[in-house]
Coordinates of C-alpha atoms in Angstrom, one line a residue:
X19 CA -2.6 10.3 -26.3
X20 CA -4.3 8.7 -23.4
X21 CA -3.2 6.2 -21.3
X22 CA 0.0 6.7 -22.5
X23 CA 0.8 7.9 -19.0
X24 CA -0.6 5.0 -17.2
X25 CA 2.4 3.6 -18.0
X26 CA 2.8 5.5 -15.2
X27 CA 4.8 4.6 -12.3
X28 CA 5.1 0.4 -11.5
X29 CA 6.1 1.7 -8.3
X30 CA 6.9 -1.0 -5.8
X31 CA 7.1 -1.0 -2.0
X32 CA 9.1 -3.8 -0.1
X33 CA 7.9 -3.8 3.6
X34 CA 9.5 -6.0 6.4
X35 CA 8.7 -4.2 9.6
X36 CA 10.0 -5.2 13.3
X37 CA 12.6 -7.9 13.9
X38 CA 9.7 -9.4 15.2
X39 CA 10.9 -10.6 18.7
X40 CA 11.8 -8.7 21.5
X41 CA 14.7 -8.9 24.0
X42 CA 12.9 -9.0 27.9
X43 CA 14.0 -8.4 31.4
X44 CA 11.8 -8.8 34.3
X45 CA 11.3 -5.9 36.6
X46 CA 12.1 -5.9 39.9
X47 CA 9.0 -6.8 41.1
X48 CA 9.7 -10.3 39.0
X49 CA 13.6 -10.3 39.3
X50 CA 14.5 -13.9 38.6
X51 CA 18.5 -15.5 38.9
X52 CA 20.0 -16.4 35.5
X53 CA 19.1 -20.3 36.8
X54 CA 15.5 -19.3 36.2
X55 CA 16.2 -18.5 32.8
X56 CA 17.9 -21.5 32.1
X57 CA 21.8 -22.2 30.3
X58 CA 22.6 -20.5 27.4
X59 CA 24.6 -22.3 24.7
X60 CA 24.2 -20.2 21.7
X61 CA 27.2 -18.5 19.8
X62 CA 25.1 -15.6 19.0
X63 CA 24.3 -13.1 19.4
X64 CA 27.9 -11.4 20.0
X65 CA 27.4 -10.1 23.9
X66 CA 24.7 -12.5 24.3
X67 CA 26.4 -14.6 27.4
X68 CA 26.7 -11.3 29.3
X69 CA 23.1 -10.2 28.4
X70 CA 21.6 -13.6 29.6
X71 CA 23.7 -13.2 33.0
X72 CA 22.2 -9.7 33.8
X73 CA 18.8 -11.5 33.5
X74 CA 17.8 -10.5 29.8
X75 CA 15.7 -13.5 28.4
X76 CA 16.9 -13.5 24.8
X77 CA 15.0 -14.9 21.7
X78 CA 16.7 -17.0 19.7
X79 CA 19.5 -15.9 17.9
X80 CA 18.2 -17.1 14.0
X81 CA 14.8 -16.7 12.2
X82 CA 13.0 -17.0 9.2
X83 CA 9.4 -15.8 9.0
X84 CA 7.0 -15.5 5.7
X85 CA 4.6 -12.7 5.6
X86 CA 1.9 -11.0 3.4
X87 CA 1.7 -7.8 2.5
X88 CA -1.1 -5.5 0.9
X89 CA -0.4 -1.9 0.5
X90 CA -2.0 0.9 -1.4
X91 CA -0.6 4.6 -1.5
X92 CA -1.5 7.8 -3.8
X93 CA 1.7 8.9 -6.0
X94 CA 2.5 12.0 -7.6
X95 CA 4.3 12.1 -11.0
X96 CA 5.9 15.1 -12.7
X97 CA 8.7 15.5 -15.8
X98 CA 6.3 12.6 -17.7
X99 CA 8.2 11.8 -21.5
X100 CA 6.8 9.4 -23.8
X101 CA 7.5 8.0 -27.0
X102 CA 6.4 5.6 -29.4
X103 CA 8.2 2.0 -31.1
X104 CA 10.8 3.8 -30.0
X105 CA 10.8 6.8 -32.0
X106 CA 11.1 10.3 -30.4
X107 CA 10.1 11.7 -27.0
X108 CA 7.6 13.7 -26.0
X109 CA 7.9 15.9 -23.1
X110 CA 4.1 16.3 -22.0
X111 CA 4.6 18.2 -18.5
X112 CA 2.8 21.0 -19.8
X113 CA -0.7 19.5 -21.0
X114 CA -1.2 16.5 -18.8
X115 CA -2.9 16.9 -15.2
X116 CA -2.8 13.9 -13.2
X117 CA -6.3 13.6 -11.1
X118 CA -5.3 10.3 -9.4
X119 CA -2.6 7.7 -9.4
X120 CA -2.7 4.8 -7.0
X121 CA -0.2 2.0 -6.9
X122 CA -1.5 -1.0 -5.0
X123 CA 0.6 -4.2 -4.0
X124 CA -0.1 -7.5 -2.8
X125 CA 3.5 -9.4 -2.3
X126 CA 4.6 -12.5 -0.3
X127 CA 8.1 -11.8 1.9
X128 CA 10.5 -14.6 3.0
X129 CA 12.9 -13.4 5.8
X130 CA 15.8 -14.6 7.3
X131 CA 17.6 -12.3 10.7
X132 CA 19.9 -12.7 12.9
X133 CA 20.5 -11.3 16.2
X134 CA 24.2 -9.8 15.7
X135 CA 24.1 -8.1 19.1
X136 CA 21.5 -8.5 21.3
X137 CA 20.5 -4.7 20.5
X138 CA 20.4 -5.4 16.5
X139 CA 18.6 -7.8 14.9
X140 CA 20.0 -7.9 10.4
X141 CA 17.6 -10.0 8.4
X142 CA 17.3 -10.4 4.3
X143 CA 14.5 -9.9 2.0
X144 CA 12.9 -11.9 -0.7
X145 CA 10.4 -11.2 -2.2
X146 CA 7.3 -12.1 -5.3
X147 CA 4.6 -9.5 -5.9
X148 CA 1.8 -8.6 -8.2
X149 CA 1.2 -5.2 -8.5
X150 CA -0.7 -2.4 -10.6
X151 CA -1.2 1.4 -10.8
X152 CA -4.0 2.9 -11.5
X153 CA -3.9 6.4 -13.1
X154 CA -6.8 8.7 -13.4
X155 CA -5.2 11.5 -16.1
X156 CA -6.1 14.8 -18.7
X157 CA -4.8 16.4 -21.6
X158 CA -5.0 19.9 -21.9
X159 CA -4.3 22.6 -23.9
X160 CA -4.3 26.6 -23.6
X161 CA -6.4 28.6 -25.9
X162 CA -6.0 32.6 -25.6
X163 CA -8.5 32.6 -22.7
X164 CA -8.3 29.4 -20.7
X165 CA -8.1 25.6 -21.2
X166 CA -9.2 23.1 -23.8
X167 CA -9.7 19.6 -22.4
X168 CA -8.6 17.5 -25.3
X169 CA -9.4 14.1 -23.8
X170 CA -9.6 12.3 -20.2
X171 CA -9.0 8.4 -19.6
X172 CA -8.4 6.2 -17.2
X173 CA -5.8 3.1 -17.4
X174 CA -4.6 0.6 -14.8
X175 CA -1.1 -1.0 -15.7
X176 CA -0.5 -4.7 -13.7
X177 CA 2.9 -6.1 -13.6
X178 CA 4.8 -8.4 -11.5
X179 CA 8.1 -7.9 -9.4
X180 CA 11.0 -9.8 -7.6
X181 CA 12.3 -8.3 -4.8
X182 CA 15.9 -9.4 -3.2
X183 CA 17.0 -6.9 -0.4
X184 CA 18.2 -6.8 3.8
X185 CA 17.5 -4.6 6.6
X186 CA 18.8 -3.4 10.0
X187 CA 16.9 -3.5 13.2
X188 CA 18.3 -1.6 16.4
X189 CA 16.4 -2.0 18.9
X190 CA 16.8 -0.6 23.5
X191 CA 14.5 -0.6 26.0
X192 CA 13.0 2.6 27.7
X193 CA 11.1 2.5 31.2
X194 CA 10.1 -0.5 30.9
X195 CA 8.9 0.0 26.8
X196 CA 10.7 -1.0 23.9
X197 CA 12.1 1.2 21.3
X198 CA 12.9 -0.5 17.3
X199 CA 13.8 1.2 14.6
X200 CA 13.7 -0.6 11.1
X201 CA 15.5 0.3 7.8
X202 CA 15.9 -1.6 5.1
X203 CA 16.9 -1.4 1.4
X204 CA 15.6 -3.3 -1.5
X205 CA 15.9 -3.5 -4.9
X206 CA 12.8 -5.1 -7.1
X207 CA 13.0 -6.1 -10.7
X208 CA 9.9 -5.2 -12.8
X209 CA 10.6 -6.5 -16.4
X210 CA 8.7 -3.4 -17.7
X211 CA 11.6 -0.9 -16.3
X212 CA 14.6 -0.5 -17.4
X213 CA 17.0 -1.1 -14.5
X214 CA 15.8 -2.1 -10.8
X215 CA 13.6 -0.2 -8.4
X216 CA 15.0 1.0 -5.4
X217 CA 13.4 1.4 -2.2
X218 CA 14.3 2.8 1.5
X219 CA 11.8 2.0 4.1
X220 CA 12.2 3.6 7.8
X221 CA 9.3 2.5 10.8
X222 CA 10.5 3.6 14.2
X223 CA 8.1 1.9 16.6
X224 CA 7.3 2.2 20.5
X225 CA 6.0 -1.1 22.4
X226 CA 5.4 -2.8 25.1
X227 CA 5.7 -6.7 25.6
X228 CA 3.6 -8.7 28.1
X229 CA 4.5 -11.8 29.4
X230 CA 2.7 -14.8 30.6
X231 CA 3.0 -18.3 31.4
X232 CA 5.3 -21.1 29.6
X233 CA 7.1 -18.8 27.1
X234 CA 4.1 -17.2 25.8
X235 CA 4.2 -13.4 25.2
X236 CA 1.9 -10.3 23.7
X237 CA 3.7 -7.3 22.4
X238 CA 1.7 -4.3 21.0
X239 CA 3.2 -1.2 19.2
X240 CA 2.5 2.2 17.6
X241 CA 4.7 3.7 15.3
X242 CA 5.5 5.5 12.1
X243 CA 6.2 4.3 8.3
X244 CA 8.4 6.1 6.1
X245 CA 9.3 5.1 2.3
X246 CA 11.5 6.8 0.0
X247 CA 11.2 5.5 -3.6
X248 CA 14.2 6.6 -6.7
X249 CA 12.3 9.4 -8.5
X250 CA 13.4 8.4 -12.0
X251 CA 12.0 5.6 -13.6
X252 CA 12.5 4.9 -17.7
X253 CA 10.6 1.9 -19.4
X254 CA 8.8 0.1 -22.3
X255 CA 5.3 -1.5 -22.2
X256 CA 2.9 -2.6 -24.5
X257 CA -0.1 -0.2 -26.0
X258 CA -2.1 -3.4 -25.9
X259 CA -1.6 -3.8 -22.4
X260 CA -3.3 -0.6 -21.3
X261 CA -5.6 -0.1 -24.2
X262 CA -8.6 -2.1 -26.3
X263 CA -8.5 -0.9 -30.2
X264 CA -11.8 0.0 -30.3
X265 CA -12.3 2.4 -27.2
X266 CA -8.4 4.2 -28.5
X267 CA -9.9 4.9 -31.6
X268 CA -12.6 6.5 -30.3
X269 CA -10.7 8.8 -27.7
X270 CA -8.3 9.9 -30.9
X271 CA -11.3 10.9 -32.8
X272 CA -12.5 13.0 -29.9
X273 CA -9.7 14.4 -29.2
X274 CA -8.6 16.0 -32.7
X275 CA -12.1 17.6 -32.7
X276 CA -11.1 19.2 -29.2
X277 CA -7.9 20.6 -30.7
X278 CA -9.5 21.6 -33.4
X279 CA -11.9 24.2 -31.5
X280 CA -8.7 25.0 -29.2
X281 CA -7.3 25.7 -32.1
X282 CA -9.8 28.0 -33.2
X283 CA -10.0 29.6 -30.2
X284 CA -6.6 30.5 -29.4
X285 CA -6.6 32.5 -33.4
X286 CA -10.2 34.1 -32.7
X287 CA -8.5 35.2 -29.4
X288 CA -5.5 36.4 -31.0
X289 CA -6.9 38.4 -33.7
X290 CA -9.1 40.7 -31.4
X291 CA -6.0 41.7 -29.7
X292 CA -4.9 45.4 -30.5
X293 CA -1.2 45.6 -32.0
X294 CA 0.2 46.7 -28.3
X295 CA -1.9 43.6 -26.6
X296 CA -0.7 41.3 -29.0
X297 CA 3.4 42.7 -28.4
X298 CA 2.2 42.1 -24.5
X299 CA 0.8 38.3 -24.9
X300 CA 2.8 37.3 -28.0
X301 CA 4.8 34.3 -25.1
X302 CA 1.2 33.6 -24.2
X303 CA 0.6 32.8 -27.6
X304 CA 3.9 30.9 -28.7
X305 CA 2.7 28.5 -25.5
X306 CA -0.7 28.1 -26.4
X307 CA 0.7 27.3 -30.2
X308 CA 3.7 25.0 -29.2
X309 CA 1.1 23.1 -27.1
X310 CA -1.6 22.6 -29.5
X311 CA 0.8 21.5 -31.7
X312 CA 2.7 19.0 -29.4
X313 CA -0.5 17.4 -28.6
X314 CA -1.4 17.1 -32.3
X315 CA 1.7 15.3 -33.0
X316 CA 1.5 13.0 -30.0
X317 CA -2.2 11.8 -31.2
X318 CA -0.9 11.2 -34.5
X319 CA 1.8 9.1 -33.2
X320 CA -0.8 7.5 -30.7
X321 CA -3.4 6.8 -34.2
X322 CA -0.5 5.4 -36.0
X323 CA 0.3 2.9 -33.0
X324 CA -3.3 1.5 -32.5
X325 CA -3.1 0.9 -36.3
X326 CA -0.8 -2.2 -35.6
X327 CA -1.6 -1.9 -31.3
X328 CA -0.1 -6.1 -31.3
X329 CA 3.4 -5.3 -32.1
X330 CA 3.6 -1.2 -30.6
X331 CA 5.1 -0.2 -27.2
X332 CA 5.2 3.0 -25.0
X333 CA 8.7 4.0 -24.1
X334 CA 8.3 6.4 -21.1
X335 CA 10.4 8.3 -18.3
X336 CA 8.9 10.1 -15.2
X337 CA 9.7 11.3 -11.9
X338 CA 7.5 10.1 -8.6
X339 CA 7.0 10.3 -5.1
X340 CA 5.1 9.4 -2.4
X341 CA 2.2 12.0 -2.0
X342 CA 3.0 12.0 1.7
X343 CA 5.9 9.7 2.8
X344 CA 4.7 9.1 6.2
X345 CA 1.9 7.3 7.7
X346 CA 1.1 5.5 10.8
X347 CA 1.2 2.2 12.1
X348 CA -0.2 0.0 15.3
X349 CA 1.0 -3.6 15.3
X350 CA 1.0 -6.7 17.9
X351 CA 2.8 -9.8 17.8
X352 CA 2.2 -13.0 19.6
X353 CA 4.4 -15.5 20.9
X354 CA 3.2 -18.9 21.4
X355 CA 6.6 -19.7 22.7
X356 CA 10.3 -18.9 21.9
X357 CA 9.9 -20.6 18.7
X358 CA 6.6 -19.4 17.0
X359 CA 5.8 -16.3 17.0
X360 CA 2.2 -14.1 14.9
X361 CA 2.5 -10.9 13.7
X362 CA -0.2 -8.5 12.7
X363 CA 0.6 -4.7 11.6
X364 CA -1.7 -1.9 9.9
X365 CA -0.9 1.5 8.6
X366 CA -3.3 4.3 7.8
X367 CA -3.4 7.9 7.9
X368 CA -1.3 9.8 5.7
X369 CA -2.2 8.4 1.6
X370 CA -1.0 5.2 2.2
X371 CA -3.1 1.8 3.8
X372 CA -1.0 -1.1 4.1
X373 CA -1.4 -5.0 6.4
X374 CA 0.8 -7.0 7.0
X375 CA 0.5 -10.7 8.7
X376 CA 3.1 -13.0 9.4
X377 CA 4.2 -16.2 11.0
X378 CA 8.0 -16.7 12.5
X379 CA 10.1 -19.9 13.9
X380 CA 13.2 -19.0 16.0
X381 CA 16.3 -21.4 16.8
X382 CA 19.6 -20.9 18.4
X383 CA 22.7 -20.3 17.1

């Protein structure tokens, strides 16, 4: 019943990161008047007029930026069911061990923000992606005296996702430092599941921007990257889509000869037990014989599939997470001037890599 788990996860992450701009003030040592800093016209931000008269150089108040994304992370699954043309479920939490699952993303992101205040920046997300997870998996059953290892495989399920969503960025200034926090919220549609993915993404960063001549300006920033996926996910795919005939066939084979000697096992280990020994394991054995026979059934349903493999599908339902939901992040942005701005970002540590790169034009409002 292989790759019947691949079917794994299609988990997708929606990342969108800093507003991207950051509100200065010169220090005392550079105190400029307001004059210096020119008029300001714009309607927003809200609190904006009295911002630019305390000396705050604002960005523009509007943006839209389009950025890149590639982002790998380890997942955990648990609570794995699976069924066949739509037939019954299996509940396979007891005989499969997950060895590795990696879901890996590469997505494009349009953004629109808007400075509300000039503390919070909102923006919107849209967003295409290709993505694929890749799950390394095991089947096995208990016989009397350990574990029968019925088959192992290795399946990689690609897909493709829209992602429509919008974010909130507050963001103050500490000694001389900037403080952001990002959230956002998104919701990507994956044809292969059955309702929409949800995601909640959280990066509080610390930064510092530099100034320089004629508008230009380096900011730099260390942070952290949370992401909170919903646990549940229920869908259909194709058993073409993860399997070739030819190699199923051959893991099926394999595997009834495994359950056949676990099988075996499990009655030679039962019929050396003494009347009191068998009274003491007789739930050892009930589990050894309930999984045995699970797994038999799922293989015949997983033979009778790859019989007509064109027109069969895996129906499936699972619970997972993030193996760890926080990693770490160091970023910089450059601003050619109050319109353009270049954004780099990577995260590392924890199980999940990620870049992102970006370009931005600002205009008033």
């Amino acid at each position: 019943m292989p790759k019947i788990i691949p079917v794994t996860l299609l988990v997708l992450f929606t990342y969108s990161g800093l507003s991207q701009v950051y509100t200065n003030k010169p220090g005392k040592k550079q105190q400029v008047n307001t004059d210096t800093l020119g008029p300001y016209d714009d309607v927003l931000p809200i609190l904006g007029r009295k911002a630019h008269e305390r000396g705050f150089d604002l960005p523009y108040s509007a943006g839209i930026s389009l950025n890149y994304l590639f982002q790998e992370s380890s997942i955990i699954i648990n609570n794995l069911q699976v069924g066949f043309n739509k037939g019954d479920m299996y509940n396979l939490d007891n005989i499969i061990r997950f060895n590795d699952a990696t879901a890996a993303t590469n997505a494009f992101n349009f953004r629109p923000d808007i400075w509300v205040f000039p503390f919070l920046n909102v923006y919107g997300i849209f967003s295409g992606s290709k993505s694929s997870t890749a799950v390394d998996f095991s089947v096995n059953v208990p016989n009397g005296t350990g574990y029968t290892e019925v088959l192992t495989a290795k399946t990689k399920a690609e897909f493709q996702a829209t992602t429509v969503g919008f974010g909130l960025t507050p963001t103050f200034g500490v000694a001389g430092a900037f403080v952001a926090i990002d959230m956002n919220f998104s919701w990507s549609d994956i044809p292969e599941l059955s309702k929409p993915a949800y995601v909640f993404v959280l990066g509080p960063r610390v930064g510092k921007n530099f100034r320089f001549k004629k508008e230009r300006a380096l900011a730099v920033w260390v942070g952290g990257f949370r992401v909170d996926i919903n646990s549940r996910t229920d869908g259909s795919i194709p058993l073409s889509s993860l399997f070739d005939s030819g190699e199923l066939a051959g893991k099926i084979e394999a595997g009834y000869i495994r359950l056949d000697e676990a099988q075996t096992n499990l009655d030679n280990w039962w019929s050396r037990l003494s009347a009191s020994e068998k009274k003491q394991n007789a739930t050892k054995y009930a589990v050894a014989q309930a999984a045995i026979t699970k797994a038999g059934d799922v293989l015949n349903e997983v033979e009778s599939s790859n019989g007509r493999i064109g027109n069969s599908t895996i129906e499936y339902s699972l619970d997972k997470r993030q193996e760890k939901l926080w990693n770490f992040v160091l970023g910089t942005q450059y601003q050619l001037n109050k319109s353009f701005m270049f954004r780099v970002e990577a995260g590392f540590l924890g199980t999940r890599n990620q870049v992102i790169a970006g370009v931005q034009y600002r205009f008033g409002l």
